mmCIF file of C-alpha atoms in Angstrom:
data_model
loop_
_atom_site.group_PDB
_atom_site.id
_atom_site.type_symbol
_atom_site.label_atom_id
_atom_site.label_comp_id
_atom_site.label_asym_id
_atom_site.label_seq_id
_atom_site.Cartn_x
_atom_site.Cartn_y
_atom_site.Cartn_z
ATOM 1 C CA MET A 16 13.051 16.513 113.542
ATOM 2 C CA SER A 17 15.551 15.925 110.586
ATOM 3 C CA ARG A 18 18.258 18.282 109.607
ATOM 4 C CA ILE A 19 19.330 19.146 105.966
ATOM 5 C CA PRO A 20 22.770 20.317 105.715
ATOM 6 C CA PHE A 21 23.032 23.746 104.367
ATOM 7 C CA PRO A 22 24.281 23.982 100.938
ATOM 8 C CA GLY A 23 26.993 26.821 101.481
ATOM 9 C CA GLY A 24 28.716 24.064 103.943
ATOM 10 C CA PHE A 25 28.611 26.322 107.190
ATOM 11 C CA GLY A 26 27.376 23.700 109.423
ATOM 12 C CA ARG A 27 23.711 25.627 109.758
ATOM 13 C CA SER A 28 20.718 23.467 109.823
ATOM 14 C CA TYR A 29 16.982 23.760 109.653
ATOM 15 C CA GLN A 30 14.365 21.827 110.793
ATOM 16 C CA ALA A 31 12.099 20.461 108.192
ATOM 17 C CA GLY A 32 7.956 20.959 108.739
ATOM 18 C CA PRO A 33 5.288 18.661 107.937
ATOM 19 C CA SER A 34 4.924 19.704 104.621
ATOM 20 C CA GLY A 35 8.347 19.084 103.784
ATOM 21 C CA ALA A 36 9.730 22.747 103.573
ATOM 22 C CA GLU A 37 12.324 23.655 106.021
ATOM 23 C CA ASP A 38 11.575 25.372 109.194
ATOM 24 C CA GLY A 39 12.316 29.234 108.857
ATOM 25 C CA ALA A 40 12.610 29.098 105.257
ATOM 26 C CA PRO A 41 11.445 32.138 103.455
ATOM 27 C CA ARG A 42 8.347 31.516 101.604
ATOM 28 C CA THR A 43 8.062 33.464 98.389
ATOM 29 C CA ALA A 44 5.729 34.008 95.433
ATOM 30 C CA GLY A 45 8.350 32.219 92.755
ATOM 31 C CA ALA A 46 7.566 29.212 94.395
ATOM 32 C CA GLN A 47 4.581 29.357 93.055
ATOM 33 C CA HIS A 48 5.590 29.485 89.311
ATOM 34 C CA MET A 49 7.392 25.917 89.282
ATOM 35 C CA ARG A 50 3.767 24.364 88.171
ATOM 36 C CA PRO A 51 2.876 25.086 84.556
ATOM 37 C CA SER A 52 -0.507 26.908 83.876
ATOM 38 C CA ARG A 53 -3.452 25.344 81.876
ATOM 39 C CA SER A 54 -3.181 27.978 79.142
ATOM 40 C CA SER A 55 0.533 27.403 78.468
ATOM 41 C CA LYS A 56 -0.451 23.501 77.907
ATOM 42 C CA ASN A 57 -3.088 24.375 75.714
ATOM 43 C CA THR A 58 -0.984 26.725 73.793
ATOM 44 C CA LYS A 59 2.030 24.142 73.726
ATOM 45 C CA ARG A 60 -0.644 21.191 72.159
ATOM 46 C CA LEU A 61 -1.789 23.828 69.499
ATOM 47 C CA VAL A 62 1.771 24.575 68.575
ATOM 48 C CA TRP A 63 2.620 20.694 68.008
ATOM 49 C CA ALA A 64 -0.856 19.934 66.355
ATOM 50 C CA ILE A 65 -0.002 22.976 63.646
ATOM 51 C CA VAL A 66 3.464 21.045 63.463
ATOM 52 C CA LEU A 67 2.183 17.841 63.073
ATOM 53 C CA VAL A 68 -0.239 19.254 60.334
ATOM 54 C CA ALA A 69 2.540 20.843 58.411
ATOM 55 C CA LEU A 70 4.478 17.719 58.293
ATOM 56 C CA LEU A 71 1.583 16.054 57.180
ATOM 57 C CA ALA A 72 0.780 18.307 54.601
ATOM 58 C CA ILE A 73 4.621 18.241 53.332
ATOM 59 C CA LEU A 74 4.554 14.629 53.206
ATOM 60 C CA ALA A 75 1.395 14.546 51.078
ATOM 61 C CA LEU A 76 2.720 16.893 48.812
ATOM 62 C CA ASN A 77 6.024 15.242 48.515
ATOM 63 C CA SER A 78 4.123 11.725 47.785
ATOM 64 C CA VAL A 79 2.449 12.815 44.652
ATOM 65 C CA TYR A 80 3.210 14.102 41.160
ATOM 66 C CA SER A 81 1.589 14.594 37.808
ATOM 67 C CA ILE A 82 2.623 13.887 34.326
ATOM 68 C CA ASN A 83 1.412 15.671 30.990
ATOM 69 C CA GLU A 84 0.614 14.332 28.139
ATOM 70 C CA GLN A 85 3.605 15.545 26.286
ATOM 71 C CA GLU A 86 5.810 14.354 29.428
ATOM 72 C CA ASN A 87 7.736 11.581 30.596
ATOM 73 C CA ALA A 88 9.157 11.216 34.359
ATOM 74 C CA VAL A 89 12.053 10.003 35.676
ATOM 75 C CA VAL A 90 11.823 8.527 39.253
ATOM 76 C CA THR A 91 15.056 7.732 41.158
ATOM 77 C CA THR A 92 15.002 5.671 44.149
ATOM 78 C CA PHE A 93 18.210 5.214 45.938
ATOM 79 C CA GLY A 94 19.795 6.376 42.506
ATOM 80 C CA VAL A 95 18.275 3.817 40.552
ATOM 81 C CA PRO A 96 16.230 5.560 37.876
ATOM 82 C CA HIS A 97 13.085 4.295 36.096
ATOM 83 C CA THR A 98 10.915 5.792 33.740
ATOM 84 C CA VAL A 99 7.255 6.925 33.892
ATOM 85 C CA SER A 100 5.574 7.461 30.733
ATOM 86 C CA ALA A 101 1.672 7.086 31.834
ATOM 87 C CA SER A 102 -0.031 10.527 31.923
ATOM 88 C CA GLY A 103 -1.888 11.461 35.019
ATOM 89 C CA LEU A 104 -1.542 11.535 38.914
ATOM 90 C CA HIS A 105 1.422 9.207 40.566
ATOM 91 C CA PHE A 106 2.333 8.212 43.938
ATOM 92 C CA LYS A 107 6.023 8.297 45.058
ATOM 93 C CA ILE A 108 8.109 8.096 48.351
ATOM 94 C CA PRO A 109 8.741 11.015 49.904
ATOM 95 C CA PHE A 110 12.164 12.355 50.494
ATOM 96 C CA ILE A 111 13.285 9.062 49.276
ATOM 97 C CA GLN A 112 12.059 9.140 45.420
ATOM 98 C CA GLN A 113 12.993 12.022 43.143
ATOM 99 C CA VAL A 114 11.175 12.686 40.208
ATOM 100 C CA HIS A 115 12.515 14.556 37.145
ATOM 101 C CA LYS A 116 9.729 15.595 34.267
ATOM 102 C CA VAL A 117 11.397 15.722 30.693
ATOM 103 C CA ASP A 118 9.678 17.178 27.851
ATOM 104 C CA MET A 119 9.181 14.798 25.135
ATOM 105 C CA THR A 120 8.191 17.293 22.252
ATOM 106 C CA ILE A 121 9.663 18.002 19.269
ATOM 107 C CA ARG A 122 12.136 20.939 19.837
ATOM 108 C CA GLY A 123 14.119 23.104 17.327
ATOM 109 C CA VAL A 124 17.574 24.628 17.235
ATOM 110 C CA ALA A 125 18.729 27.267 14.716
ATOM 111 C CA ILE A 126 22.123 27.159 13.286
ATOM 112 C CA GLY A 127 23.717 30.117 11.854
ATOM 113 C CA TYR A 128 21.449 32.988 12.574
ATOM 114 C CA ASP A 129 19.387 33.940 15.657
ATOM 115 C CA PRO A 130 15.861 32.676 15.465
ATOM 116 C CA TYR A 131 14.188 35.806 17.258
ATOM 117 C CA THR A 132 16.056 38.811 15.128
ATOM 118 C CA ASN A 133 16.778 36.783 12.200
ATOM 119 C CA ALA A 134 20.647 38.157 12.388
ATOM 120 C CA SER A 135 23.030 35.859 10.824
ATOM 121 C CA ILE A 136 25.905 34.700 13.131
ATOM 122 C CA ASP A 137 28.943 34.505 10.918
ATOM 123 C CA ASP A 138 30.802 32.195 13.576
ATOM 124 C CA GLU A 139 28.252 29.587 12.590
ATOM 125 C CA SER A 140 27.025 30.288 9.087
ATOM 126 C CA LEU A 141 30.172 31.162 7.466
ATOM 127 C CA MET A 142 31.773 27.986 5.656
ATOM 128 C CA ILE A 143 34.212 27.003 2.667
ATOM 129 C CA THR A 144 32.973 24.967 -0.124
ATOM 130 C CA SER A 145 35.368 22.259 -2.162
ATOM 131 C CA ASP A 146 36.117 24.959 -4.685
ATOM 132 C CA PHE A 147 37.464 27.200 -2.045
ATOM 133 C CA ASN A 148 34.420 29.622 -2.252
ATOM 134 C CA PHE A 149 32.935 31.021 0.877
ATOM 135 C CA VAL A 150 29.289 30.760 1.811
ATOM 136 C CA ASN A 151 26.852 31.884 4.362
ATOM 137 C CA VAL A 152 24.533 28.547 4.975
ATOM 138 C CA ASP A 153 21.935 28.770 7.573
ATOM 139 C CA PHE A 154 20.527 25.431 8.978
ATOM 140 C CA PHE A 155 17.203 24.662 11.335
ATOM 141 C CA LEU A 156 17.643 21.332 13.382
ATOM 142 C CA GLU A 157 14.710 19.368 14.899
ATOM 143 C CA TYR A 158 15.084 17.023 17.415
ATOM 144 C CA ARG A 159 13.337 15.061 20.414
ATOM 145 C CA VAL A 160 13.937 13.152 23.597
ATOM 146 C CA THR A 161 13.421 9.452 22.965
ATOM 147 C CA ASP A 162 15.225 7.904 26.122
ATOM 148 C CA PRO A 163 14.492 10.211 29.146
ATOM 149 C CA ILE A 164 17.401 8.340 31.393
ATOM 150 C CA GLN A 165 20.053 8.890 29.187
ATOM 151 C CA TYR A 166 19.047 12.477 28.302
ATOM 152 C CA LEU A 167 19.389 13.250 32.015
ATOM 153 C CA TYR A 168 22.377 11.173 33.347
ATOM 154 C CA ALA A 169 24.278 10.069 29.898
ATOM 155 C CA SER A 170 25.757 13.724 29.675
ATOM 156 C CA GLU A 171 25.187 16.938 30.983
ATOM 157 C CA GLN A 172 24.354 18.908 28.413
ATOM 158 C CA PRO A 173 22.862 16.959 25.699
ATOM 159 C CA ALA A 174 21.461 19.598 23.433
ATOM 160 C CA THR A 175 24.336 21.365 23.366
ATOM 161 C CA ILE A 176 26.215 18.136 22.396
ATOM 162 C CA LEU A 177 23.669 17.462 19.406
ATOM 163 C CA LYS A 178 24.108 20.971 18.060
ATOM 164 C CA THR A 179 28.119 21.024 18.273
ATOM 165 C CA LEU A 180 27.899 17.755 16.485
ATOM 166 C CA ALA A 181 25.730 19.199 14.057
ATOM 167 C CA GLN A 182 27.763 22.128 13.219
ATOM 168 C CA SER A 183 30.882 19.548 12.684
ATOM 169 C CA TYR A 184 28.954 17.428 10.279
ATOM 170 C CA ILE A 185 27.677 20.632 8.402
ATOM 171 C CA ARG A 186 31.082 21.849 7.599
ATOM 172 C CA ASP A 187 32.380 18.687 6.756
ATOM 173 C CA THR A 188 29.532 18.006 4.234
ATOM 174 C CA ILE A 189 29.336 21.652 2.669
ATOM 175 C CA GLY A 190 33.253 21.454 2.212
ATOM 176 C CA LEU A 191 32.548 18.487 -0.269
ATOM 177 C CA TYR A 192 30.313 20.033 -2.877
ATOM 178 C CA PRO A 193 30.992 23.142 -4.747
ATOM 179 C CA VAL A 194 29.664 26.524 -4.085
ATOM 180 C CA ASP A 195 26.986 25.831 -7.273
ATOM 181 C CA ASP A 196 25.658 22.895 -5.700
ATOM 182 C CA VAL A 197 25.158 24.476 -2.072
ATOM 183 C CA ILE A 198 23.159 27.368 -3.213
ATOM 184 C CA THR A 199 21.247 25.873 -6.022
ATOM 185 C CA THR A 200 20.875 22.471 -6.751
ATOM 186 C CA GLY A 201 22.257 20.442 -4.020
ATOM 187 C CA LYS A 202 20.477 21.377 -0.900
ATOM 188 C CA ASN A 203 18.456 18.194 -0.772
ATOM 189 C CA GLN A 204 21.383 16.090 -1.357
ATOM 190 C CA ILE A 205 23.579 17.924 1.443
ATOM 191 C CA GLN A 206 20.532 17.637 4.165
ATOM 192 C CA SER A 207 20.263 14.125 3.365
ATOM 193 C CA GLU A 208 24.133 13.330 3.603
ATOM 194 C CA ILE A 209 23.938 15.631 7.141
ATOM 195 C CA LYS A 210 21.130 13.850 8.771
ATOM 196 C CA GLU A 211 22.414 10.603 7.944
ATOM 197 C CA LYS A 212 25.808 11.527 9.734
ATOM 198 C CA ILE A 213 24.471 13.098 13.022
ATOM 199 C CA THR A 214 21.623 10.158 13.239
ATOM 200 C CA ASN A 215 24.578 7.471 13.199
ATOM 201 C CA ARG A 216 26.778 9.483 15.314
ATOM 202 C CA LEU A 217 23.464 10.005 17.987
ATOM 203 C CA GLU A 218 23.286 6.083 17.999
ATOM 204 C CA GLN A 219 27.039 5.545 18.920
ATOM 205 C CA GLU A 220 26.601 8.242 21.759
ATOM 206 C CA GLN A 221 23.523 7.324 23.338
ATOM 207 C CA ILE A 222 22.847 10.549 24.985
ATOM 208 C CA GLY A 223 19.200 10.199 24.465
ATOM 209 C CA LEU A 224 18.144 12.404 21.862
ATOM 210 C CA GLN A 225 16.902 11.518 17.876
ATOM 211 C CA LEU A 226 17.254 13.981 15.053
ATOM 212 C CA VAL A 227 13.802 14.590 13.581
ATOM 213 C CA ASN A 228 15.113 16.326 10.579
ATOM 214 C CA ILE A 229 17.582 19.262 9.437
ATOM 215 C CA THR A 230 16.737 21.567 6.628
ATOM 216 C CA ILE A 231 18.721 24.601 4.883
ATOM 217 C CA GLN A 232 17.061 27.767 5.666
ATOM 218 C CA ASP A 233 19.310 29.982 3.562
ATOM 219 C CA ALA A 234 22.294 29.495 1.395
ATOM 220 C CA GLU A 235 24.159 32.600 -0.421
ATOM 221 C CA PRO A 236 27.422 34.281 -0.853
ATOM 222 C CA PRO A 237 28.960 36.605 1.673
ATOM 223 C CA THR A 238 29.243 39.411 -1.123
ATOM 224 C CA ALA A 239 26.651 41.198 -2.660
ATOM 225 C CA GLU A 240 28.342 41.007 -6.269
ATOM 226 C CA VAL A 241 28.905 37.051 -6.007
ATOM 227 C CA LEU A 242 25.062 37.040 -4.602
ATOM 228 C CA ALA A 243 23.877 38.785 -7.965
ATOM 229 C CA ALA A 244 25.789 36.884 -10.253
ATOM 230 C CA PHE A 245 24.484 33.361 -8.709
ATOM 231 C CA LYS A 246 21.007 34.673 -8.973
ATOM 232 C CA GLU A 247 21.538 35.237 -12.574
ATOM 233 C CA VAL A 248 22.985 31.602 -12.614
ATOM 234 C CA GLU A 249 19.757 30.493 -10.791
ATOM 235 C CA ASN A 250 17.479 32.517 -13.187
ATOM 236 C CA ALA A 251 19.135 31.075 -16.239
ATOM 237 C CA LYS A 252 18.784 27.051 -14.912
ATOM 238 C CA GLN A 253 15.199 27.994 -14.075
ATOM 239 C CA GLY A 254 14.756 29.201 -17.857
ATOM 240 C CA ALA A 255 16.675 25.987 -18.719
ATOM 241 C CA ASP A 256 14.214 24.197 -16.561
ATOM 242 C CA THR A 257 10.961 25.979 -18.011
ATOM 243 C CA ALA A 258 12.284 25.177 -21.580
ATOM 244 C CA ILE A 259 12.832 21.338 -21.073
ATOM 245 C CA ASN A 260 9.416 21.284 -19.343
ATOM 246 C CA ASN A 261 7.798 22.880 -22.320
ATOM 247 C CA ALA A 262 9.565 20.568 -24.865
ATOM 248 C CA ASN A 263 8.212 17.559 -22.799
ATOM 249 C CA LYS A 264 5.063 19.018 -22.677
ATOM 250 C CA TYR A 265 5.131 19.520 -26.440
ATOM 251 C CA ARG A 266 6.469 15.916 -26.766
ATOM 252 C CA SER A 267 3.811 14.653 -24.705
ATOM 253 C CA GLU A 268 1.122 15.910 -26.795
ATOM 254 C CA GLN A 269 2.464 15.512 -30.187
ATOM 255 C CA ILE A 270 4.063 11.552 -29.465
ATOM 256 C CA PRO A 271 0.146 10.379 -28.776
ATOM 257 C CA ALA A 272 -1.007 12.288 -32.085
ATOM 258 C CA ALA A 273 1.430 10.665 -34.143
ATOM 259 C CA GLU A 274 0.908 7.267 -32.798
ATOM 260 C CA ALA A 275 -2.892 7.636 -33.316
ATOM 261 C CA GLU A 276 -2.356 8.761 -36.989
ATOM 262 C CA ALA A 277 0.304 5.881 -37.465
ATOM 263 C CA ASP A 278 -1.783 3.382 -36.216
ATOM 264 C CA LYS A 279 -4.957 4.901 -38.536
ATOM 265 C CA VAL A 280 -2.264 4.630 -41.511
ATOM 266 C CA LEU A 281 -1.336 0.630 -40.668
ATOM 267 C CA GLN A 282 -5.179 0.206 -40.314
ATOM 268 C CA SER A 283 -5.720 1.615 -43.665
ATOM 269 C CA ALA A 284 -3.035 -0.272 -44.943
ATOM 270 C CA GLU A 285 -3.986 -3.472 -43.199
ATOM 271 C CA ALA A 286 -7.452 -3.068 -44.589
ATOM 272 C CA THR A 287 -6.016 -2.291 -48.199
ATOM 273 C CA ARG A 288 -3.670 -5.345 -48.227
ATOM 274 C CA GLU A 289 -6.869 -7.425 -46.964
ATOM 275 C CA SER A 290 -9.323 -6.280 -49.611
ATOM 276 C CA ARG A 291 -6.700 -6.676 -52.233
ATOM 277 C CA ILE A 292 -5.906 -9.991 -51.219
ATOM 278 C CA ASN A 293 -9.432 -11.083 -51.202
ATOM 279 C CA GLU A 294 -9.846 -9.706 -54.726
ATOM 280 C CA ALA A 295 -7.162 -11.737 -55.852
ATOM 281 C CA ASN A 296 -8.306 -14.726 -54.059
ATOM 282 C CA GLY A 297 -11.617 -14.182 -55.898
ATOM 283 C CA GLN A 298 -10.181 -13.301 -59.120
ATOM 284 C CA VAL A 299 -8.057 -16.809 -58.700
ATOM 285 C CA ALA A 300 -11.004 -18.522 -58.279
ATOM 286 C CA ARG A 301 -13.058 -16.959 -60.808
ATOM 287 C CA PHE A 302 -9.911 -17.624 -63.309
ATOM 288 C CA ASN A 303 -9.992 -21.407 -61.819
ATOM 289 C CA SER A 304 -13.714 -21.615 -62.630
ATOM 290 C CA MET A 305 -13.552 -20.398 -65.906
ATOM 291 C CA TYR A 306 -10.710 -22.587 -66.801
ATOM 292 C CA GLU A 307 -12.486 -25.671 -65.855
ATOM 293 C CA GLU A 308 -15.302 -24.560 -68.058
ATOM 294 C CA TYR A 309 -12.770 -23.623 -70.690
ATOM 295 C CA SER A 310 -11.194 -27.231 -70.646
ATOM 296 C CA LYS A 311 -14.584 -28.745 -71.051
ATOM 297 C CA PHE A 312 -16.037 -26.679 -74.137
ATOM 298 C CA PRO A 313 -13.038 -24.556 -75.325
ATOM 299 C CA GLU A 314 -14.830 -23.152 -78.356
ATOM 300 C CA ILE A 315 -18.283 -22.424 -76.516
ATOM 301 C CA THR A 316 -16.217 -20.717 -73.438
ATOM 302 C CA ARG A 317 -14.004 -18.758 -75.894
ATOM 303 C CA ARG A 318 -17.062 -17.337 -77.943
ATOM 304 C CA ARG A 319 -18.872 -16.302 -74.528
ATOM 305 C CA MET A 320 -15.889 -14.680 -73.363
ATOM 306 C CA TYR A 321 -15.517 -12.861 -76.299
ATOM 307 C CA TYR A 322 -19.327 -11.791 -76.099
ATOM 308 C CA GLU A 323 -19.010 -10.788 -73.010
ATOM 309 C CA ALA A 324 -15.816 -8.563 -73.747
ATOM 310 C CA MET A 325 -17.647 -7.224 -76.454
ATOM 311 C CA GLU A 326 -20.825 -5.870 -74.142
ATOM 312 C CA ASP A 327 -18.421 -4.278 -71.827
ATOM 313 C CA VAL A 328 -16.389 -2.549 -74.738
ATOM 314 C CA LEU A 329 -18.984 -1.697 -76.983
ATOM 315 C CA PRO A 330 -22.603 -1.189 -74.999
ATOM 316 C CA GLY A 331 -25.505 -0.674 -77.363
ATOM 317 C CA LEU A 332 -23.530 -1.569 -80.462
ATOM 318 C CA ARG A 333 -25.909 -2.093 -83.573
ATOM 319 C CA VAL A 334 -25.011 -4.780 -85.995
ATOM 320 C CA VAL A 335 -25.643 -4.649 -89.685
ATOM 321 C CA ILE A 336 -25.558 -7.817 -92.086
ATOM 322 C CA LEU A 337 -24.522 -6.822 -95.894
ATOM 323 C CA ASP A 338 -24.968 -9.242 -98.950
ATOM 324 C CA GLU A 339 -22.258 -9.760 -101.302
ATOM 325 C CA SER A 340 -23.383 -6.539 -103.080
ATOM 326 C CA GLY A 341 -23.014 -4.339 -100.090
ATOM 327 C CA ASN A 342 -27.049 -3.948 -99.664
ATOM 328 C CA SER A 343 -28.173 -4.205 -96.240
ATOM 329 C CA MET A 344 -29.747 -7.855 -95.569
ATOM 330 C CA ASN A 345 -30.864 -7.056 -91.541
ATOM 331 C CA LEU A 346 -30.399 -4.549 -88.738
ATOM 332 C CA PHE A 347 -30.350 -5.824 -85.431
ATOM 333 C CA ASN A 348 -29.001 -4.791 -81.864
ATOM 334 C CA TRP A 349 -25.776 -6.486 -80.257
ATOM 335 C CA ASP A 350 -27.935 -7.521 -77.206
ATOM 336 C CA ASP A 351 -30.188 -9.726 -79.771
ATOM 337 C CA VAL A 352 -27.440 -11.739 -81.076
ATOM 338 C CA PRO A 353 -27.981 -15.158 -80.120
ATOM 339 C CA ARG A 354 -25.111 -16.778 -77.417
ATOM 340 C CA ALA A 355 -23.303 -19.470 -78.602
ATOM 341 C CA GLU A 356 -24.851 -21.747 -75.645
ATOM 342 C CA GLU A 357 -28.276 -20.692 -76.744
ATOM 343 C CA GLY A 358 -27.729 -21.711 -80.262
ATOM 344 C CA ASN A 359 -26.374 -25.249 -79.261
#
């Protein structure tokens, strides 16, 4: 029999029985609860299984991501970003790689007015021109993301930066033009200059944005009286343009007709010149041939020429030959007069 000291330290001892329990120790029902039951073990296993399945589901969901056709993704691994541009389903390391999707479509920003209500915003639209006139000008700016990494990390608010730059260059450019050009004829040139300035500045800033286009939506004086005057000027200019266009049309119609008539006159003159030259050449050739004949037989040729001339001058002439007393000797036609060459 062994003795186990009492925990209280009063020197009392108990005899342990064969089962290891102390003799005389009270046996209560609480000792039986020291062993877990089978149902509690199954519950714990079920809980752990549910937790494991949930963890696996979370890992699975954080292991894949999808990209639309109009999107790019920036995947960051331990702070190092890289761009994924191919659309579809992609895999990543959960809780290590972070994915940020960026819309790559063209976006728009209204400057000078509210795009939802069309109400003018004076702080943005009111400007001063080079001739010290006030004018309200509304712009619409279109841009898109070209570098998703720069767009996300090079600046905090790249779209706000772009709008601020645009407002600065708009005011700077409007201040170089008179109010008449801003409202009427100089809009295209102003838009082109502003776009060039903003594009060059964005290349320097490298915030991942590209300016697609910037257009003047509306430009008008701040008062109704001035607006009416400018409308009259615009109508007068349009009338002048119409008159110029009509004059150009008339000129385009008349010039070809005049050129055709001139060509006709020139061709007629050329034909007349050729005819006169040919006729003169023929007469020269005829004179030369007659002169050759005259050189050979001057008297005969002279008579023949005389007879031919008389035939032309006095056609159908009747010849009467009289004797010395005045009586007619013979009567015959001029055509019956023998030719000199026939008499020889």
